[in-house]
Short mmCIF file of C-alpha atoms in Angstrom, two decimals:
data_model
loop_
_atom_site.label_atom_id
_atom_site.label_comp_id
_atom_site.label_asym_id
_atom_site.label_seq_id
_atom_site.Cartn_x
_atom_site.Cartn_y
_atom_site.Cartn_z
CA MET A 1 -0.03 -0.05 -0.04
CA ALA A 2 2.95 2.29 0.58
CA PRO A 3 3.71 2.85 -3.19
CA LEU A 4 0.09 3.75 -3.73
CA LYS A 5 0.23 6.37 -1.06
CA THR A 6 3.45 7.91 -2.35
CA GLY A 7 1.95 7.94 -5.83
CA GLY A 8 -1.13 9.84 -4.47
CA VAL A 9 1.04 12.45 -2.73
CA ILE A 10 3.15 12.87 -5.85
CA ALA A 11 0.02 13.34 -7.93
CA ALA A 12 -1.37 15.91 -5.56
CA ALA A 13 1.87 17.76 -5.44
CA ALA A 14 2.08 17.85 -9.19
CA LEU A 15 -1.47 19.08 -9.45
CA SER A 16 -0.83 21.85 -7.00
CA PHE A 17 2.35 22.88 -8.70
CA ALA A 18 0.38 23.09 -12.08
CA ILE A 19 -2.26 25.26 -10.55
CA VAL A 20 0.26 27.68 -9.06
CA THR A 21 2.18 27.84 -12.29
CA TYR A 22 -0.94 28.53 -14.21
CA PHE A 23 -1.99 31.25 -11.80
CA PHE A 24 1.30 33.12 -12.02
CA SER A 25 1.45 32.66 -15.86
CA TYR A 26 -2.15 34.02 -16.08
CA ARG A 27 -1.17 37.04 -13.87
CA ARG A 28 1.83 37.80 -16.07
CA ARG A 29 -0.32 37.60 -19.25
CA SER A 30 -2.99 39.66 -17.71
CA ASN A 31 -0.60 42.47 -16.63
CA SER A 32 1.04 42.37 -19.95
CA SER A 33 -2.21 42.81 -21.68
CA THR A 34 -3.25 45.68 -19.42
CA ARG A 35 0.01 47.46 -20.27
CA GLU A 36 -0.52 46.93 -23.92
CA ASN A 37 -4.14 47.94 -23.78
CA PRO A 38 -4.61 50.72 -21.18
CA LYS A 39 -8.42 50.91 -22.08
CA SER A 40 -9.01 47.58 -20.31
CA ILE A 41 -8.16 49.27 -16.98
CA CYS A 42 -11.33 49.14 -14.90
CA PRO A 43 -13.60 50.15 -17.83
CA SER A 44 -16.64 49.85 -15.65
CA LYS A 45 -15.46 52.61 -13.38
CA SER A 46 -14.76 55.19 -15.98
CA LYS A 47 -17.28 57.88 -16.97
CA ASN A 48 -18.60 58.44 -20.32
CA GLY A 49 -17.35 61.88 -21.09
CA LEU A 50 -18.31 65.02 -19.27
CA ILE A 51 -21.96 64.20 -19.14
CA GLY A 52 -21.28 60.87 -17.35
CA ALA A 53 -19.65 62.69 -14.54
CA ILE A 54 -22.78 64.82 -13.71
CA GLY A 55 -24.86 63.57 -10.79
CA ASN A 56 -24.22 60.98 -8.09
CA THR A 57 -22.64 63.55 -5.92
CA PRO A 58 -21.81 62.75 -2.28
CA LEU A 59 -24.02 63.28 0.62
CA ILE A 60 -21.90 64.69 3.38
CA ARG A 61 -22.62 65.21 7.09
CA ILE A 62 -22.27 68.88 8.12
CA ASN A 63 -20.51 68.23 11.45
CA SER A 64 -20.97 71.63 12.97
CA LEU A 65 -24.72 71.97 12.30
CA SER A 66 -25.32 68.31 13.35
CA GLU A 67 -23.66 68.92 16.66
CA ALA A 68 -25.35 72.18 17.34
CA THR A 69 -28.81 70.82 16.65
CA GLY A 70 -28.74 67.13 17.67
CA CYS A 71 -29.92 66.19 14.21
CA GLU A 72 -27.96 64.59 11.44
CA ILE A 73 -27.77 67.43 8.85
CA LEU A 74 -26.59 66.20 5.51
CA GLY A 75 -25.74 68.26 2.44
CA LYS A 76 -25.90 66.99 -1.10
CA ALA A 77 -22.48 68.27 -2.48
CA GLU A 78 -23.79 69.54 -5.89
CA PHE A 79 -20.80 71.85 -6.11
CA LEU A 80 -18.83 68.73 -7.05
CA ASN A 81 -20.53 68.48 -10.52
CA PRO A 82 -18.30 69.32 -13.42
CA GLY A 83 -19.89 72.69 -14.05
CA GLY A 84 -19.83 73.52 -10.31
CA SER A 85 -23.45 73.51 -9.43
CA VAL A 86 -26.77 71.64 -9.13
CA LYS A 87 -27.86 73.15 -12.39
CA ASP A 88 -25.58 70.77 -14.35
CA ARG A 89 -28.43 68.21 -13.99
CA ILE A 90 -31.09 70.38 -15.48
CA ALA A 91 -28.70 71.51 -18.35
CA VAL A 92 -28.35 67.96 -19.42
CA LYS A 93 -32.12 67.06 -19.07
CA ILE A 94 -33.21 70.21 -20.97
CA ILE A 95 -30.81 69.72 -23.89
CA GLU A 96 -31.31 65.98 -24.18
CA GLU A 97 -35.09 66.31 -24.24
CA ALA A 98 -34.83 69.12 -26.82
CA LEU A 99 -32.68 67.03 -29.06
CA GLU A 100 -34.95 64.03 -28.69
CA SER A 101 -38.02 66.12 -29.65
CA GLY A 102 -36.26 67.83 -32.56
CA GLN A 103 -36.69 71.39 -31.08
CA LEU A 104 -32.87 71.54 -31.06
CA VAL A 105 -30.35 70.14 -33.48
CA ARG A 106 -26.52 69.75 -33.35
CA GLY A 107 -25.03 73.03 -34.33
CA GLY A 108 -28.02 75.03 -32.90
CA VAL A 109 -27.78 77.52 -30.21
CA VAL A 110 -29.24 77.10 -26.74
CA THR A 111 -30.49 80.51 -25.27
CA GLU A 112 -31.21 81.13 -21.57
CA GLY A 113 -32.00 83.95 -19.17
CA SER A 114 -30.20 83.20 -15.99
CA ALA A 115 -28.70 84.97 -12.95
CA GLY A 116 -25.63 82.68 -13.42
CA SER A 117 -25.52 79.06 -12.43
CA THR A 118 -27.90 77.60 -15.02
CA ALA A 119 -26.12 79.59 -17.61
CA ILE A 120 -22.76 78.29 -16.74
CA SER A 121 -24.07 74.77 -16.63
CA LEU A 122 -25.52 75.15 -20.15
CA ALA A 123 -22.39 76.66 -21.44
CA THR A 124 -20.40 73.81 -19.95
CA VAL A 125 -22.48 70.84 -21.36
CA ALA A 126 -23.68 72.42 -24.69
CA PRO A 127 -20.48 71.74 -26.51
CA ALA A 128 -20.69 67.99 -25.53
CA TYR A 129 -23.87 67.95 -27.64
CA GLY A 130 -22.43 69.92 -30.53
CA CYS A 131 -24.38 73.10 -29.60
CA LYS A 132 -23.58 76.69 -28.89
CA CYS A 133 -24.85 78.81 -25.93
CA HIS A 134 -26.24 82.42 -25.77
CA VAL A 135 -26.80 83.76 -22.22
CA VAL A 136 -28.73 86.77 -21.13
CA LEU A 137 -28.24 87.73 -17.43
CA PRO A 138 -28.95 90.75 -15.18
CA ASP A 139 -26.04 93.16 -14.94
CA ASP A 140 -26.25 93.13 -11.15
CA ALA A 141 -25.09 89.45 -11.02
CA ALA A 142 -21.58 88.90 -9.78
CA ILE A 143 -19.26 89.80 -12.60
CA GLU A 144 -17.15 86.72 -12.27
CA LYS A 145 -20.16 84.74 -13.62
CA SER A 146 -20.12 86.51 -16.92
CA GLU A 147 -16.36 86.07 -17.04
CA ILE A 148 -16.73 82.29 -16.65
CA LEU A 149 -19.41 82.17 -19.28
CA GLU A 150 -17.26 84.09 -21.80
CA ALA A 151 -14.24 81.74 -20.87
CA LEU A 152 -16.60 78.89 -21.73
CA GLY A 153 -17.29 80.28 -25.28
CA ALA A 154 -20.81 81.45 -24.60
CA ILE A 155 -22.22 84.67 -26.01
CA VAL A 156 -22.94 86.81 -22.93
CA GLU A 157 -25.61 89.67 -23.04
CA ARG A 158 -26.07 91.61 -19.80
CA VAL A 159 -29.24 93.65 -19.28
CA ARG A 160 -30.64 95.81 -16.57
CA PRO A 161 -32.80 94.04 -13.93
CA VAL A 162 -36.53 94.65 -14.53
CA SER A 163 -39.84 93.03 -13.83
CA ILE A 164 -40.65 89.72 -15.58
CA THR A 165 -43.57 91.57 -17.23
CA HIS A 166 -41.15 93.92 -18.95
CA ARG A 167 -40.08 92.91 -22.59
CA ASP A 168 -36.46 93.46 -21.59
CA HIS A 169 -36.42 91.18 -18.69
CA TYR A 170 -33.44 88.80 -19.17
CA VAL A 171 -35.76 85.78 -19.55
CA ASN A 172 -37.80 87.58 -22.25
CA VAL A 173 -34.75 88.77 -24.09
CA ALA A 174 -33.40 85.23 -24.20
CA ARG A 175 -36.64 83.97 -25.61
CA ARG A 176 -36.45 86.58 -28.50
CA ARG A 177 -32.79 85.52 -29.18
CA ALA A 178 -33.92 81.93 -29.80
CA LEU A 179 -36.75 83.13 -32.12
CA GLU A 180 -34.17 85.32 -33.99
CA ALA A 181 -31.87 82.42 -34.44
CA ASN A 182 -34.69 80.29 -35.91
CA ILE A 183 -35.53 83.12 -38.36
CA VAL A 184 -31.86 83.32 -39.44
CA SER A 185 -31.72 79.69 -39.93
CA GLU A 186 -34.86 79.69 -42.06
CA GLU A 187 -33.55 82.53 -44.16
CA GLN A 188 -30.28 80.73 -44.80
CA LYS A 189 -31.85 77.33 -45.58
CA ASN A 190 -30.95 77.37 -49.15
CA GLY A 191 -27.61 79.06 -48.77
CA PRO A 192 -24.35 78.79 -46.73
CA ASN A 193 -25.80 78.03 -43.34
CA ASP A 194 -23.72 78.73 -40.19
CA CYS A 195 -26.92 78.85 -38.02
CA LYS A 196 -28.88 75.73 -37.11
CA GLY A 197 -31.59 77.45 -35.29
CA GLY A 198 -32.14 78.34 -31.69
CA PHE A 199 -33.79 76.77 -28.65
CA PHE A 200 -35.03 78.64 -25.62
CA ALA A 201 -34.16 76.50 -22.53
CA ASP A 202 -36.84 78.26 -20.46
CA GLN A 203 -35.55 76.85 -17.06
CA PHE A 204 -38.44 78.45 -15.09
CA GLU A 205 -41.27 76.74 -17.01
CA ASN A 206 -39.67 73.76 -18.82
CA LEU A 207 -40.60 70.72 -16.70
CA ALA A 208 -37.43 69.05 -17.68
CA ASN A 209 -36.05 70.89 -14.77
CA PHE A 210 -38.42 69.21 -12.41
CA ARG A 211 -37.78 65.84 -14.07
CA ALA A 212 -34.00 66.13 -13.63
CA HIS A 213 -34.49 66.16 -9.90
CA TYR A 214 -37.51 63.82 -9.65
CA GLU A 215 -35.59 61.19 -11.63
CA GLY A 216 -32.11 61.93 -10.44
CA THR A 217 -31.43 63.87 -7.25
CA GLY A 218 -34.39 62.61 -5.35
CA PRO A 219 -33.62 58.90 -5.91
CA GLU A 220 -29.99 59.55 -5.14
CA ILE A 221 -30.83 61.09 -1.74
CA TRP A 222 -33.21 58.23 -0.98
CA ASP A 223 -30.63 55.69 -1.81
CA GLN A 224 -27.72 57.43 0.04
CA THR A 225 -29.80 57.68 3.31
CA GLY A 226 -31.28 54.27 2.89
CA GLY A 227 -34.70 55.84 3.11
CA ASN A 228 -33.81 57.03 6.73
CA LEU A 229 -34.58 60.62 6.49
CA ASP A 230 -37.12 62.88 8.19
CA GLY A 231 -36.79 66.19 6.49
CA PHE A 232 -35.77 68.02 3.32
CA VAL A 233 -35.37 71.80 3.05
CA ALA A 234 -34.30 74.05 0.09
CA ALA A 235 -34.79 77.49 -1.31
CA ALA A 236 -36.40 77.90 -4.74
CA GLY A 237 -35.57 80.02 -7.79
CA THR A 238 -36.94 78.22 -10.77
CA GLY A 239 -38.52 75.78 -8.30
CA GLY A 240 -37.28 72.56 -10.10
CA THR A 241 -34.91 71.39 -7.34
CA ILE A 242 -37.30 71.62 -4.46
CA ALA A 243 -40.19 70.44 -6.49
CA GLY A 244 -38.53 67.31 -8.03
CA ILE A 245 -36.96 66.21 -4.72
CA SER A 246 -39.98 66.90 -2.54
CA LYS A 247 -42.30 65.07 -4.82
CA PHE A 248 -40.07 62.02 -5.05
CA LEU A 249 -39.48 61.86 -1.37
CA LYS A 250 -43.14 62.37 -0.51
CA GLU A 251 -44.13 59.49 -2.84
CA LYS A 252 -41.48 57.19 -1.07
CA ASN A 253 -42.60 58.30 2.50
CA SER A 254 -45.29 60.83 3.05
CA SER A 255 -44.23 61.50 6.51
CA ILE A 256 -40.90 63.22 5.37
CA LYS A 257 -41.23 67.00 6.07
CA CYS A 258 -40.37 69.11 3.01
CA PHE A 259 -39.87 72.84 3.74
CA LEU A 260 -39.01 75.97 1.70
CA ILE A 261 -36.38 78.49 2.99
CA ASP A 262 -37.14 81.84 1.21
CA PRO A 263 -34.82 84.87 0.98
CA PRO A 264 -35.79 88.58 1.34
CA GLY A 265 -37.97 90.03 -1.46
CA SER A 266 -39.53 86.70 -2.50
CA GLY A 267 -43.20 85.91 -2.20
CA LEU A 268 -42.95 82.17 -2.01
CA PHE A 269 -42.98 81.94 1.80
CA ASN A 270 -46.32 83.78 1.89
CA LYS A 271 -47.68 81.50 -0.85
CA VAL A 272 -46.65 78.28 1.05
CA THR A 273 -47.70 79.42 4.51
CA ARG A 274 -50.66 81.73 3.77
CA GLY A 275 -51.81 80.70 0.30
CA VAL A 276 -51.22 84.08 -1.19
CA MET A 277 -48.05 85.53 -2.80
CA TYR A 278 -48.20 88.89 -1.03
CA THR A 279 -49.23 90.23 2.39
CA ARG A 280 -51.84 92.85 2.54
CA GLU A 281 -49.35 95.62 2.97
CA GLU A 282 -47.49 94.47 0.00
CA ALA A 283 -50.58 94.20 -2.08
CA GLU A 284 -51.27 97.88 -1.36
CA GLY A 285 -48.08 98.93 -3.21
CA LYS A 286 -45.46 98.95 -0.34
CA ARG A 287 -43.37 96.12 -1.83
CA LEU A 288 -39.85 96.92 -2.75
CA LYS A 289 -39.38 98.30 -6.22
CA ASN A 290 -36.80 95.65 -6.96
CA PRO A 291 -38.31 92.41 -5.35
CA PHE A 292 -34.82 90.80 -5.62
CA ASP A 293 -33.24 93.26 -3.10
CA THR A 294 -31.12 90.44 -1.62
CA ILE A 295 -27.48 89.43 -1.62
CA THR A 296 -28.39 85.87 -2.50
CA GLU A 297 -28.48 84.96 -6.13
CA GLY A 298 -30.54 82.49 -8.04
CA ILE A 299 -33.18 81.99 -5.36
CA GLY A 300 -36.33 83.86 -4.54
CA ILE A 301 -39.10 84.83 -6.94
CA ASN A 302 -42.44 86.52 -7.05
CA ARG A 303 -44.42 84.31 -9.33
CA LEU A 304 -45.35 80.72 -9.47
CA THR A 305 -43.46 78.78 -12.10
CA GLN A 306 -44.79 75.48 -13.59
CA ASN A 307 -41.73 73.77 -11.87
CA PHE A 308 -42.59 75.06 -8.36
CA LEU A 309 -46.28 74.12 -8.79
CA MET A 310 -45.01 70.53 -8.74
CA ALA A 311 -43.54 70.86 -5.18
CA GLU A 312 -45.21 69.02 -2.15
CA LEU A 313 -44.38 71.09 0.79
CA ASP A 314 -45.28 71.06 4.49
CA GLY A 315 -44.31 74.63 5.25
CA GLY A 316 -41.75 77.31 4.97
CA PHE A 317 -39.17 79.48 6.77
CA ARG A 318 -37.77 83.00 6.06
CA GLY A 319 -34.12 83.65 5.90
CA THR A 320 -32.23 86.96 5.84
CA ASP A 321 -29.15 88.12 3.96
CA LYS A 322 -27.37 88.53 7.22
CA GLU A 323 -28.11 84.97 8.31
CA ALA A 324 -26.76 83.69 4.90
CA VAL A 325 -23.55 85.62 5.28
CA GLU A 326 -22.96 84.55 8.80
CA MET A 327 -23.96 80.94 7.96
CA SER A 328 -21.34 80.90 5.14
CA ARG A 329 -18.49 82.02 7.49
CA PHE A 330 -19.69 79.56 10.21
CA LEU A 331 -19.48 76.68 7.81
CA LEU A 332 -15.97 77.77 6.58
CA LYS A 333 -14.63 78.16 9.94
CA ASN A 334 -16.00 74.94 11.46
CA ASP A 335 -16.30 72.51 8.55
CA GLY A 336 -14.03 73.88 5.86
CA LEU A 337 -17.07 74.30 3.50
CA PHE A 338 -16.69 77.27 1.09
CA VAL A 339 -20.34 77.81 -0.08
CA GLY A 340 -22.19 80.30 -2.17
CA SER A 341 -25.23 82.33 -1.07
CA SER A 342 -27.98 79.81 -1.93
CA SER A 343 -26.14 76.90 -0.20
CA ALA A 344 -25.74 79.20 2.82
CA MET A 345 -29.44 79.93 2.89
CA ASN A 346 -30.28 76.35 2.50
CA CYS A 347 -28.17 75.54 5.65
CA VAL A 348 -30.11 78.31 7.46
CA GLY A 349 -33.24 76.51 6.47
CA ALA A 350 -31.79 73.10 7.61
CA VAL A 351 -31.09 74.53 11.08
CA ARG A 352 -34.54 76.00 11.33
CA LEU A 353 -36.17 72.69 10.34
CA ALA A 354 -33.97 70.88 12.92
CA GLN A 355 -35.15 73.32 15.61
CA SER A 356 -38.63 72.86 14.55
CA ILE A 357 -38.93 69.13 14.67
CA GLY A 358 -36.34 68.58 17.45
CA PRO A 359 -33.15 66.41 17.92
CA GLY A 360 -32.65 62.87 16.73
CA HIS A 361 -33.82 63.51 13.19
CA THR A 362 -32.04 63.35 9.76
CA ILE A 363 -32.37 66.41 7.62
CA VAL A 364 -31.02 66.79 3.96
CA THR A 365 -30.42 70.03 2.06
CA ILE A 366 -28.61 71.06 -1.18
CA LEU A 367 -25.27 72.59 -1.26
CA CYS A 368 -25.95 74.25 -4.69
CA ASP A 369 -22.49 75.68 -5.50
CA SER A 370 -19.27 76.77 -3.99
CA GLY A 371 -18.24 80.28 -3.01
CA MET A 372 -15.92 80.60 -6.03
CA ARG A 373 -18.47 82.33 -8.23
CA HIS A 374 -19.53 84.71 -5.43
CA MET A 375 -16.29 86.53 -4.81
CA SER A 376 -17.31 90.01 -5.84
CA LYS A 377 -20.46 90.24 -3.73
CA PHE A 378 -21.31 87.54 -1.25
CA HIS A 379 -17.70 86.95 -0.08
CA SER A 380 -16.35 90.52 -0.83
CA ILE A 381 -15.54 92.44 2.33
CA GLN A 382 -15.96 95.76 0.69
CA TYR A 383 -19.41 94.76 -0.72
CA LEU A 384 -20.63 93.50 2.57
CA SER A 385 -19.37 96.48 4.42
CA GLU A 386 -21.20 98.86 2.05
CA HIS A 387 -24.44 97.00 2.69
CA GLY A 388 -24.14 96.60 6.35
CA LEU A 389 -23.70 92.80 6.18
CA MET A 390 -20.29 92.34 7.64
CA PRO A 391 -20.12 88.95 9.53
CA SER A 392 -19.35 88.82 13.20
CA ALA A 393 -16.95 86.39 14.75
CA SER A 394 -19.75 84.22 16.17
CA SER A 395 -18.61 80.84 17.29
CA GLY A 396 -22.17 79.43 17.57
CA LEU A 397 -25.52 79.76 15.82
CA GLY A 398 -26.57 82.81 17.78
CA PHE A 399 -26.70 84.87 14.55
CA LEU A 400 -30.02 83.23 13.59
CA ASP A 401 -33.00 85.57 13.80
CA LYS A 402 -35.23 84.25 16.62
CA THR A 403 -38.14 86.32 15.42
CA LEU A 404 -38.55 84.60 12.12
#
């Protein structure tokens, strides 16, 4: 029996040696193949161009606010999108739907009236679809926004701020520019044609805005929290972000509290809490001439857009310019977060909601963009000093107005 046992051991050893030899041989071939063909390196983890890098932003715990309130306050870091803001999402959705419907063709020009972020996002993604961008923005928007747009190759047209009912409101001018491009395209149809027509993005009324967040941002927040969240709060400009996210979250769990935070000069707080856009005094003509008399950009409005009408809200809070400025400095000092004006206002709203529902809850808000495109106003010492908005050296949240 001894020879049989020895033979078995020798056979087993030979088999093991063969397996080990094959393994190392395979590794050498695999490594060699990878070096020869770099495209084979983790192809499933690469993004499909610029557009593939938009969305799926991280949800980060804002430590200072969480510890101060006893709630888990989480911020969706939208400033990490390629174009630097939450508006990248709607730029992609608007252009893709327009291309699919035939309203826009490659070589065409996308026009938009914007205070900055949506314009920058459209100018960022339009070339990826073979399109151009023409932006009309109010001339009181931070100058760095128009500089960024020009660097991105967009045509930039600055106009004076006027009411939306005025023909020269930046949104109305942008609509005209698209119509003019279509006329030029038609006239050149039988000749050398450098113009492929225009398409007005219409971020305020185009429900692609809402769908971008209902189909994208909302589901991401739900998945990232595992469905364990109690509240969501955000400001509204076009209304697409707060509408898409609130509607999605409410459909998943109707007990999630969804709130608006509204800046000075906006009528949305009154609409959400009282059912009317203006108070009696405002209706009697005592409203500010410029309803957007606020340092925050891109949020606050005095009309109901088609996007905002899709929102499902439980209530609203007011925020002040001073609170937004103070909050931005508080976050920078305590968390290293350098945020823009709307992001800061959203965090004011997150604290108000936390104080409203009490400790032990999870609240999500949107960090729309960073402070990099707010240097000449919101983060300018000179500008803040001239407008009486210089931040204090507060170490806590005592700067929040207790009367609101």
